[in-house]
XYZ file of C-alpha atoms in Angstrom:
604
model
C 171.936 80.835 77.630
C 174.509 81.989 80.335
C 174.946 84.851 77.928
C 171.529 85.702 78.155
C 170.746 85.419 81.644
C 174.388 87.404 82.371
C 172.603 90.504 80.370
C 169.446 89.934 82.285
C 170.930 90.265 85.573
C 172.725 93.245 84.274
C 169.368 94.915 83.598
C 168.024 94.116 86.740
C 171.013 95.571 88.305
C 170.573 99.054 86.260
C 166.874 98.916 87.404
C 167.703 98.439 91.078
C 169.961 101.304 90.725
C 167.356 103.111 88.800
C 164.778 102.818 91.278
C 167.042 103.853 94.586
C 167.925 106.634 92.678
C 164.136 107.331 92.624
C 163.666 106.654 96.063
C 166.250 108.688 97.384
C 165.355 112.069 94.786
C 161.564 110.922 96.430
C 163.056 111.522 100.067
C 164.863 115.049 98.812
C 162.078 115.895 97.257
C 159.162 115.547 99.735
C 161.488 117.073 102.691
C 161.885 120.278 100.227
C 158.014 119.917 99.197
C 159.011 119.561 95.745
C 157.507 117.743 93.266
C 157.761 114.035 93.125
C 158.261 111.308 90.334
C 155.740 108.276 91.604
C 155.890 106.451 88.695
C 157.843 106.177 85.368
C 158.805 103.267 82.798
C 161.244 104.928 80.835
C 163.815 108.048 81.837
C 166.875 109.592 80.478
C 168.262 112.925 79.814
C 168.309 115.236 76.668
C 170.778 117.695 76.371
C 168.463 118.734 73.219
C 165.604 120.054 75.664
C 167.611 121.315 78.385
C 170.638 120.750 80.436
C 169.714 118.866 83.510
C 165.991 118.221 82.459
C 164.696 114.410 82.653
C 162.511 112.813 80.538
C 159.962 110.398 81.440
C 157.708 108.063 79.601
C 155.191 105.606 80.548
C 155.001 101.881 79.446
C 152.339 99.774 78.712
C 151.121 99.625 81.835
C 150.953 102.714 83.582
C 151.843 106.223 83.073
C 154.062 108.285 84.135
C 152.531 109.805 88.135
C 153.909 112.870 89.493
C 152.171 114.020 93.242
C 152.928 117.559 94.545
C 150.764 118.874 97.857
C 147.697 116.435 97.374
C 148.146 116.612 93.317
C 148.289 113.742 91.557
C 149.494 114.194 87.415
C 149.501 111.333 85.208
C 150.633 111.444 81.670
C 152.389 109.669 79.089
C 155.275 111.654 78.941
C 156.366 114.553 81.190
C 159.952 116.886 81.029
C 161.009 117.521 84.531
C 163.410 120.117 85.259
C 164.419 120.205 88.606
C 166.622 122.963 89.384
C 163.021 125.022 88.758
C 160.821 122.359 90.311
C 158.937 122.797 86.847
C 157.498 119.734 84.667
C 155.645 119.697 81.335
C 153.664 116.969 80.815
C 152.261 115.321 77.482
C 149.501 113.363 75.981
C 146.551 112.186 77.916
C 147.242 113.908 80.618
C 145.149 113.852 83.999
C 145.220 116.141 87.119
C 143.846 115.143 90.118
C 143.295 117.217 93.589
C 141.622 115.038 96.137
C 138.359 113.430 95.298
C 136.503 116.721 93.883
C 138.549 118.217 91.153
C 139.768 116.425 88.160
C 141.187 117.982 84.852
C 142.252 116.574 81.763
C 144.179 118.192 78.526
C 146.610 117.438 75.810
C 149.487 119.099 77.782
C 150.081 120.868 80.988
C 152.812 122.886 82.737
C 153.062 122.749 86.253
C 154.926 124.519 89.106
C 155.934 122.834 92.587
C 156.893 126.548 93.335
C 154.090 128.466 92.538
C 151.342 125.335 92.959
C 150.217 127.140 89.130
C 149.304 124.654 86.134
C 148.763 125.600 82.447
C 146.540 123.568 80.721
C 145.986 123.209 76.864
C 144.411 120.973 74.138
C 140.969 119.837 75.165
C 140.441 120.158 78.720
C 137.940 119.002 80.999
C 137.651 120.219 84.051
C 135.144 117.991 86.283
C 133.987 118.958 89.788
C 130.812 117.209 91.241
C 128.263 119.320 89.803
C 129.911 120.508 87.091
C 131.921 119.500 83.380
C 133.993 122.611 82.360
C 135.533 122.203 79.367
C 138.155 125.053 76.972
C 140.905 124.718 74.858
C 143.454 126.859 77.302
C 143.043 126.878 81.229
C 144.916 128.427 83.860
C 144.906 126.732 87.216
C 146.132 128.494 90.347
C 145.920 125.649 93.315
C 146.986 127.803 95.966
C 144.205 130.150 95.255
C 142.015 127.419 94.551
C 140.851 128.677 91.151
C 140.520 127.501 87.271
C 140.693 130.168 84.856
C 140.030 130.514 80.918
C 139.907 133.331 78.213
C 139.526 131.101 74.944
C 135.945 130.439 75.163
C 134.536 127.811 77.900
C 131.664 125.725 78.638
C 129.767 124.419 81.564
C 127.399 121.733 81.400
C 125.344 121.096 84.966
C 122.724 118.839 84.567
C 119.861 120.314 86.246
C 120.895 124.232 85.162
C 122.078 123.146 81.724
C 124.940 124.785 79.366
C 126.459 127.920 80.100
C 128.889 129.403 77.569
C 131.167 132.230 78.185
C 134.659 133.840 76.256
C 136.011 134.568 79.568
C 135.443 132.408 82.778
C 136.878 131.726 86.366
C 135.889 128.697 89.084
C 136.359 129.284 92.735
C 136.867 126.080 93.789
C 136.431 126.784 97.435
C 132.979 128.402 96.623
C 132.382 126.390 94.059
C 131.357 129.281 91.993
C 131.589 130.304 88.626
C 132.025 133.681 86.851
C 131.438 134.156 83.348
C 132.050 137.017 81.411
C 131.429 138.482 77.350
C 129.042 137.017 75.572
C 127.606 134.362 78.135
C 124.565 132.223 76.898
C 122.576 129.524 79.705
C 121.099 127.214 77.384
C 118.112 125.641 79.307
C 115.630 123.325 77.636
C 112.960 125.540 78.982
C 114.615 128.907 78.239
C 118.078 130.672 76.908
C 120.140 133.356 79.414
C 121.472 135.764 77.579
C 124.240 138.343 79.488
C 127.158 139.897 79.785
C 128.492 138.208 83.240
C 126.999 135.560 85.316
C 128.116 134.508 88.610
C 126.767 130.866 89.074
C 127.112 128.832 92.453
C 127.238 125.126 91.153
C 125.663 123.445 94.307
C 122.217 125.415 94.281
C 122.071 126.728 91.365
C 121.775 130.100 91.870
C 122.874 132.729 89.167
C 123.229 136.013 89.132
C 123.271 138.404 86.645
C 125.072 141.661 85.760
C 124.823 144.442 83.159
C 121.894 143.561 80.127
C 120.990 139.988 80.637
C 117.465 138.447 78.687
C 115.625 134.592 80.200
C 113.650 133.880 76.951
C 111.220 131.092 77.048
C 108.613 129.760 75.071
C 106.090 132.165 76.832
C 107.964 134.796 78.084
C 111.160 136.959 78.163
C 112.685 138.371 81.204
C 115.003 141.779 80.617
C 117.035 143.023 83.608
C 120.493 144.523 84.249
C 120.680 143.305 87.734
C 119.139 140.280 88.948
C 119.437 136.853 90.543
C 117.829 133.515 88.926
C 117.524 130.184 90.403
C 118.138 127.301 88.235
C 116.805 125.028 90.296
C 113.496 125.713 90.905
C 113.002 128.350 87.875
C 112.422 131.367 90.279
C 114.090 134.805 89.899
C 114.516 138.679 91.451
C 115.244 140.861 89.224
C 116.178 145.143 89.291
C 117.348 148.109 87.323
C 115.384 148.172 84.541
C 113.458 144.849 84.953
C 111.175 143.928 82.660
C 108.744 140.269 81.962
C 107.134 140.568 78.556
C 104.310 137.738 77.796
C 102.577 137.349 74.562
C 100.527 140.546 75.387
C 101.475 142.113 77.766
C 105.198 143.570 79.818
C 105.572 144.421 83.083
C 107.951 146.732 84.478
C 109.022 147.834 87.532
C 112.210 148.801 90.088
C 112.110 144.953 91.161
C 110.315 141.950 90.009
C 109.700 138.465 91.129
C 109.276 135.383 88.606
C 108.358 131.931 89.361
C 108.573 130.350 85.731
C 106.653 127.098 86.923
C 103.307 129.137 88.351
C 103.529 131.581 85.067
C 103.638 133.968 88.574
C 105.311 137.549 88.312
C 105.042 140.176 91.187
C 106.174 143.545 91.043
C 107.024 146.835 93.419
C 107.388 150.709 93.517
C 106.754 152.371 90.268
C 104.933 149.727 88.203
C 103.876 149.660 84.632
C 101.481 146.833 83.084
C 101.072 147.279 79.424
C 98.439 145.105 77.068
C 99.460 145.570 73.622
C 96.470 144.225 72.377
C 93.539 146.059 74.528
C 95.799 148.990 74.530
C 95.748 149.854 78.043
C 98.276 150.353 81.075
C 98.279 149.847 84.592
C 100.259 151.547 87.210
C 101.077 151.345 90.588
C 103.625 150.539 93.157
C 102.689 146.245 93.790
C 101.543 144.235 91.467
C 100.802 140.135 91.222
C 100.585 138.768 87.794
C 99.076 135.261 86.929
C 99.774 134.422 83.197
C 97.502 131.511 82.620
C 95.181 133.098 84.653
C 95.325 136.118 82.469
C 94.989 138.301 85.759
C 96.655 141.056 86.908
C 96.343 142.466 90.505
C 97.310 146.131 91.499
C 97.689 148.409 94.320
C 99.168 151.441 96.081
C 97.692 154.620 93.917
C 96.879 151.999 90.933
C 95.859 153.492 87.995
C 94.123 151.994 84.765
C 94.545 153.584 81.642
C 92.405 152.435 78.447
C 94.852 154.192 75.781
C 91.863 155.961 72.961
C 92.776 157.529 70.026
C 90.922 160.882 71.155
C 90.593 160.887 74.400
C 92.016 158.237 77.223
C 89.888 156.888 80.180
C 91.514 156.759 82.996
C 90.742 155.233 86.427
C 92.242 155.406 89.553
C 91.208 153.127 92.929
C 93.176 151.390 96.080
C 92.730 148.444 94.029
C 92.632 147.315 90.430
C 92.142 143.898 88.835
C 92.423 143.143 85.396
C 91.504 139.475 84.746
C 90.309 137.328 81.477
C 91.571 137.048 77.414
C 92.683 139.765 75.415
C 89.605 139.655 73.232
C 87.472 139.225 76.876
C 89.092 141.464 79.199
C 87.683 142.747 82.784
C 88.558 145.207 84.740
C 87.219 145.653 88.333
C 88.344 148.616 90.485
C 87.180 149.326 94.019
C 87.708 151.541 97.443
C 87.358 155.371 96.470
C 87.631 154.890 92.449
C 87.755 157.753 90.667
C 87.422 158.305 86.932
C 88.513 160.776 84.076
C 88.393 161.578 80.764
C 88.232 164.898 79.264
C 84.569 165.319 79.013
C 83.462 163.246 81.908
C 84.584 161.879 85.467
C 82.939 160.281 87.816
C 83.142 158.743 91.546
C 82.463 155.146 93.243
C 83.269 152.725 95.727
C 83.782 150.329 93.087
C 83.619 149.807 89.118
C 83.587 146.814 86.559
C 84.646 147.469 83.237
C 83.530 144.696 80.511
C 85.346 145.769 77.320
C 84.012 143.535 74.962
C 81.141 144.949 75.205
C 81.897 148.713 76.305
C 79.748 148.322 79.712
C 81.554 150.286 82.817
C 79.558 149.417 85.975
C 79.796 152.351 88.624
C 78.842 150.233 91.990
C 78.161 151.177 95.324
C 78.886 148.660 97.756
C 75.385 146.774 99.956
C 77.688 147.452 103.648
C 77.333 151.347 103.041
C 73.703 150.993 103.680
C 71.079 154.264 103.542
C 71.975 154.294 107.393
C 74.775 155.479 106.824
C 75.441 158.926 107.258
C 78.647 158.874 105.013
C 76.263 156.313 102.707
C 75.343 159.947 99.878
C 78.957 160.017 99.609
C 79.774 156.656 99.009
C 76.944 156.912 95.913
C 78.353 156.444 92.557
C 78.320 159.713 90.646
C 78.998 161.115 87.135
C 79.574 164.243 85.649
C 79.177 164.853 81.764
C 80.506 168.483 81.373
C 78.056 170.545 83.320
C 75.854 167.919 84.322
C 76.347 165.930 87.670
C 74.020 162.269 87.605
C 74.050 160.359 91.153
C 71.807 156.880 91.442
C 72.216 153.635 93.778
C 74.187 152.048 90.278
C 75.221 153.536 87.036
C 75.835 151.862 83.741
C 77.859 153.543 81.510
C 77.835 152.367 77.622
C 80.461 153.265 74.921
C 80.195 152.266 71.085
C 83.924 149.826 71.573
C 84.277 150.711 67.452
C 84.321 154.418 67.816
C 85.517 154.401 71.143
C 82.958 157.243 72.239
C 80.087 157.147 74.644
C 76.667 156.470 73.280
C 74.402 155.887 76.725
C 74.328 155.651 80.754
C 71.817 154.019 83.190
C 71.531 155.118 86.581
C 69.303 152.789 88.381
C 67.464 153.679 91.898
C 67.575 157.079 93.250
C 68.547 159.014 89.789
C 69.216 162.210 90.659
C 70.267 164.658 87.669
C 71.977 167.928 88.489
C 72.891 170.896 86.434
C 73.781 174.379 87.728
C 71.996 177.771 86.886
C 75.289 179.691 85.834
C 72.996 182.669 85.868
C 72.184 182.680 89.263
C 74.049 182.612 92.327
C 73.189 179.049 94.050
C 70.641 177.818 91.595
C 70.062 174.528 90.473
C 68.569 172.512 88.031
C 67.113 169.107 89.482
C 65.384 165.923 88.089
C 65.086 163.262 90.186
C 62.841 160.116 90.010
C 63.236 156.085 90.338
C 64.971 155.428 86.794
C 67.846 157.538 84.227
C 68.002 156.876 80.816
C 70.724 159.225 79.060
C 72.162 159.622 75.387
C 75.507 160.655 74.188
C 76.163 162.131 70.775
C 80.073 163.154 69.977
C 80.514 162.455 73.756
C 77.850 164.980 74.797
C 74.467 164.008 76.565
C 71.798 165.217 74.510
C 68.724 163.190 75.968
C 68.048 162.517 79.000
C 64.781 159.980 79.873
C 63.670 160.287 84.259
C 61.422 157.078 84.362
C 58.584 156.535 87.251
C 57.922 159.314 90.208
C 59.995 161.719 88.082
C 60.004 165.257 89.362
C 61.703 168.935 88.170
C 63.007 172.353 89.706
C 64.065 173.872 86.526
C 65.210 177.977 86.079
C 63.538 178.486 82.816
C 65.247 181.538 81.346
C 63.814 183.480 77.812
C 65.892 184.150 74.850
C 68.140 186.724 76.275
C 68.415 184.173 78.934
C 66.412 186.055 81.962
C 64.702 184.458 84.394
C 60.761 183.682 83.506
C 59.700 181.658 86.853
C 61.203 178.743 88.448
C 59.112 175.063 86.972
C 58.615 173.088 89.737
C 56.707 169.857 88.548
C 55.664 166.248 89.146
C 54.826 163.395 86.857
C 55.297 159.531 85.967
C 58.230 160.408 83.514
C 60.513 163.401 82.294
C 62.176 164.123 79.031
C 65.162 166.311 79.056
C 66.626 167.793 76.180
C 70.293 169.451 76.234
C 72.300 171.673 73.902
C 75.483 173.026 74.496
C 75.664 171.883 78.178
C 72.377 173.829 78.731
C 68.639 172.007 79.125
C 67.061 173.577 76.113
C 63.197 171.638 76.483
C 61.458 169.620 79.180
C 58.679 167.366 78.401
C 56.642 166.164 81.394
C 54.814 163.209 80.590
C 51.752 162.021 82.888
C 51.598 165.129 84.579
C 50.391 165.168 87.795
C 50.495 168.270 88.707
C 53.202 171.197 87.991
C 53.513 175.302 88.350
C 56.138 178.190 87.417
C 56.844 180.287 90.387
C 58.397 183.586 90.134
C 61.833 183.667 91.806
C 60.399 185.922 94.494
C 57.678 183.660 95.583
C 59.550 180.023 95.220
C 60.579 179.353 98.675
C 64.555 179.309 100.068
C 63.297 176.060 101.710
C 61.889 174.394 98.373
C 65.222 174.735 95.765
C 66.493 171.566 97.006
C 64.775 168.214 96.826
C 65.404 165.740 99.275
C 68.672 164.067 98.501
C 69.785 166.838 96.974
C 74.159 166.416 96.695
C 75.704 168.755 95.125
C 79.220 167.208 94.754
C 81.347 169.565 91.930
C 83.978 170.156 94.555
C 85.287 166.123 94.235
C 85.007 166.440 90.302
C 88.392 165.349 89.249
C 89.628 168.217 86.976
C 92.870 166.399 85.494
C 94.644 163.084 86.020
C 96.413 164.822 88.952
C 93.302 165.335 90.269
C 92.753 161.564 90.966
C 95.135 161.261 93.599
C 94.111 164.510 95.224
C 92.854 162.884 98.362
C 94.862 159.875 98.856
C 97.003 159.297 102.050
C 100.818 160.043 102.135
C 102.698 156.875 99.823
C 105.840 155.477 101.683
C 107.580 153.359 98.997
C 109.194 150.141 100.385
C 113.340 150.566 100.191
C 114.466 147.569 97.483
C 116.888 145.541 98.971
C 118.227 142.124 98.142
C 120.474 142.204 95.267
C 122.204 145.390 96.503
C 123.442 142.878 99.995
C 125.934 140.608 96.829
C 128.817 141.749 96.569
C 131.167 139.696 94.040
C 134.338 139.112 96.433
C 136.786 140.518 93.720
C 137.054 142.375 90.867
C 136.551 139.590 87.731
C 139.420 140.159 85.433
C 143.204 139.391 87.515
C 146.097 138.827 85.214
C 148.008 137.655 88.443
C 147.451 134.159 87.436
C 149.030 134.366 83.826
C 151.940 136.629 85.034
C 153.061 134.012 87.376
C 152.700 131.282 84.912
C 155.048 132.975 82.928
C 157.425 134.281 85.486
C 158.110 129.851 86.532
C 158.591 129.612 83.012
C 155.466 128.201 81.771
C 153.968 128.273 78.317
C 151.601 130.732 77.269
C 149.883 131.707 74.380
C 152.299 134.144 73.024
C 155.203 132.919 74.848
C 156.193 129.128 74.428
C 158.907 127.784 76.271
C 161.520 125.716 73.960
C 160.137 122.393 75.164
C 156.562 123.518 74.082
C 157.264 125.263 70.743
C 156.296 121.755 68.914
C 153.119 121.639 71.058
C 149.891 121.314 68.812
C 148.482 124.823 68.682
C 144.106 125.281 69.101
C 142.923 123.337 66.035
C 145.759 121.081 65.549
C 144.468 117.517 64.959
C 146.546 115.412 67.738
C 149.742 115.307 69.946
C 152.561 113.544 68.892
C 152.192 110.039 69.692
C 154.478 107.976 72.354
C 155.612 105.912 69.684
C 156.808 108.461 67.990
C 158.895 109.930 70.315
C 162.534 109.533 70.118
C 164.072 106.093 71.679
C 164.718 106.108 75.387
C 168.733 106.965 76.487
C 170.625 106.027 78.661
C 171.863 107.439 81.623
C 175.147 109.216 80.769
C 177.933 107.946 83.082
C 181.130 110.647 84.128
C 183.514 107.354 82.443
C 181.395 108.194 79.291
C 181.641 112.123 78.828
């Protein structure tokens, strides 16, 4: 018994001494800012790792705590060396900085010189909005950034998983940039791009190079942009690009707002419905998904893409709105529209295309009053023939795609020129137009109720005869080649055929007579003729983010190696027997070789 307790007090003695060793090396240590041992259960020396390194394990109730600068490391076994300030720590090991940053791994290196840390073997690095986690990280605290090239992920709750081969965390920023092959897997879409610079406490992302958002009902292409995770909104340039189930929309920058299905678009705009085949252009544009409704304006332009010939119309102001197999289009304020055999003038048209039915409108506030009121009138011309009325209908077969009818209702006023004769005219007038289109080319033309003619009727070898000049309760017209070739006057009331010297100057025009060739659009340049002077809004936004460095900075891994750390292709002797990425576990406390003891001067 007196045996036992004499070797008990010994130990006690060798752990007194032990721990004012400790305390004093603790003193050194924090007056030279060097790294300091908190905590250890076991220590000795091993000439077999290096000369002068110590060797620390835990015991069963803590492990071993190192704290350098506001660092805490905990492990359950670390190598110190001291002449380079340098330890390596194994197994379960833990880095804390403060109450933010905490980073776990199988192993780490760490500096007290250069404040630099190699991590390896599962590591988690957890910040307050963010899990990182990699298989190699490089952590530079007095630059205050994490930094990985073995493939990382990032899990934020409310942005989801971002995935990345190469990645860096500014800790002061508390940003993220991700580089090569970088995926954001959201439950409600997947980010696809090549880097992403991602602020963890808003959310906000942006994007760089070709980058896709793919969700269930749409998919976003842009090679510059900016997306908030939080609220599912985005900006987007260069190349931007929305595509729903039917149609894409392009433009130099976009809006998105995922949660209203709400895009809007400026300067140089293309909407394109793959089903209707048409396109929109302009230079801003508001699309509402559900809706199915597109708004456009700024020299807007509505194409309906035809295999033969393509309509196109042109207005301040274009709406597209309803189902693909449903669609409307409504265009108003100085439309204009062209095709190759016809064009035509209003202040506004609606377009069903389900059933082929354009509506050429003019609108109730330009009253007869109005001086400027003829001009406002809705007009059309089919190759040489120019039809004005208060409204015209215009009918195409939607199968063959060509015209088969027109209905010009109030004030029908049907005008053809004499090319013959210097300032001559062909008029019909009357309440009612009924006209028919064969191969695109009236051919029949029905004036219904107070119907009246000045027609140039012309022989064979096409000289004047007399000029008709008639009256009755309806007119049929018939046309050939662009040229009336019969008039029918039905319920005559009364008509005669003047010769050209005794029809009076004064009585070749009827009243209301508007002859308006000089406004015919010619081409599609033609359409935008007469509009004002465009000034393009300047695109700004994205161009104001700048990323605060360039992305890829070996600086970090170069001074990891210069104190002596391991790297990937340079191990350090003490790391050599380190599991490698893939091995199955570290070597176990237990299995490490037995504690030593101190080696005494009387002993050597």
């Amino acid at each position: 018994m007196l045996l036992y307790n004499k070797h008990m007090g010994l130990n006690r003695f060798k752990t007194l001494i032990f721990v004012l060793c400790f305390s004093v090396s603790s003193i050194t240590f924090a007056q030279k800012q060097k790294i300091t041992i908190e905590y250890a259960g076991t220590f000795y020396t091993d000439p077999e790792v290096e000369e002068g390194a110590k060797v620390f394990l835990r015991d069963k109730s803590k492990q071993v705590h190192f704290i350098h600068k506001g660092a805490d490391v905990f492990c359950d076994k670390a190598i110190y060396y001291e002449d380079q300030d340098f330890i390596e720590a194994f197994s379960n090991v833990n880095l804390k900085q403060g109450d933010s940053i905490n980073m776990v791994a199988k192993y780490v290196e760490y500096s007290g010189k250069t404040q630099l840390a190699f991590a390896r073997g599962d590591v988690i690095l957890t910040e307050p909005q963010s899990v990182l986690t990699t298989d190699i990280l490089y952590f530079d605290r007095n630059r205050q950034q994490a930094y990985y090239n073995t493939t990382g992920r990032v899990v934020r709750d409310s942005s989801g998983t971002i995935t990345s081969q190469i990645g860096r965390y500014y800790m002061a920023s508390k940003k993220y940039q991700f580089v090569q092959d970088v995926v954001l897997v959201n439950p409600e879409y997947i980010l696809n791009t090549e880097r992403l610079d991602f602020f963890t406490e808003n959310g906000h992302a942006y994007l760089f190079g070709p980058s896709t958002i793919k969700g269930e009902a749409s998919t976003v292409y842009t090679e510059r942009g900016f997306y908030n995770t939080n609220n599912d909104t985005g900006y987007f340039q260069r190349n931007a690009r929305i595509d729903y189930d039917n149609r894409t929309v392009e433009g130099d920058s976009i809006y998105f707002d995922r949660n209203r299905s709400f895009a809007s678009a400026t300067n140089n705009i293309t909407v394109t419905d793959t089903i209707n085949r048409s396109i929109i252009r302009g230079h801003y544009a508001e699309v509402f998904k559900d809706k199915d409704s597109v708004f456009i304006t700024k020299r807007a332009l509505a194409i309906s893409v035809q295999e033969q010939d393509s309509v196109y119309i042109h207005a301040d102001t274009l709406m597209v709105t309803g189902k693909e197999d449903n669609r409307i289009t409504r265009a108003w304020y100085n439309v204009k529209l062209y095709k190759s055999d016809l064009a035509g003038k209003s202040d506004s048209i609606h377009v069903d295309h389900q059933k082929g039915l354009t509506k050429m409108i003019n609108l109730a506030r330009f009253s007869s009053k109005d001086p400027f009121a003829i001009k406002r009138k809705p007009v059309l011309w089919n190759l040489g023939n120019q039809m004005t009325g208060d409204t015209i209908h215009l009918i195409s077969n939607v199968k063959t795609e060509k015209l088969d009818s027109l209905l010009v209702f109030n004030n029908a006023f049907l005008v053809s020129k004499d090319t013959l004769g210097i300032d001559n005219y062909n008029q019909i007038k009357g309440q009612r137009l009924i006209g028919l289109f064969k191969d695109n080319e009236l051919y029949n033309v029905d004036i219904i109720k107070n119907a009246e003619v000045i027609y140039y009727s012309r022989n064979e070898q096409q000289e004047l005869v007399g000029i008709n000049k008639s009256k009755s309760g309806s007119i049929n017209i018939k046309i050939k080649e662009q040229a009336i070739q019969r008039i029918a006057l039905i319920n005559q009331v009364d008509g005669q055929l003047f010769p050209e010297s005794q029809f009076p100057n004064a009585a070749k025009r009827f009243r209301g007579f508007d002859w308006r060739g000089e406004e015919r659009p010619m081409s599609v340049a033609d359409l935008f003729k007469d509009d004002p002077p465009l000034v393009l809004p300047s695109i700004k936004g994205l161009e104001d983010y700048v990323p605060p460095e360039e992305f890829i900075d070996d600086k970090v891994i170069e001074s990891i190696e210069e104190a002596g750390a391991a790297t990937p292709t340079k191990p350090n002797k003490a790391a050599r027997n380190i599991p490698q990425k893939g091995d199955a576990k570290i070597i176990p406390l237990s299995a490490q070789p037995a504690s030593k003891p101190i080696k005494k001067k009387s002993d050597q």
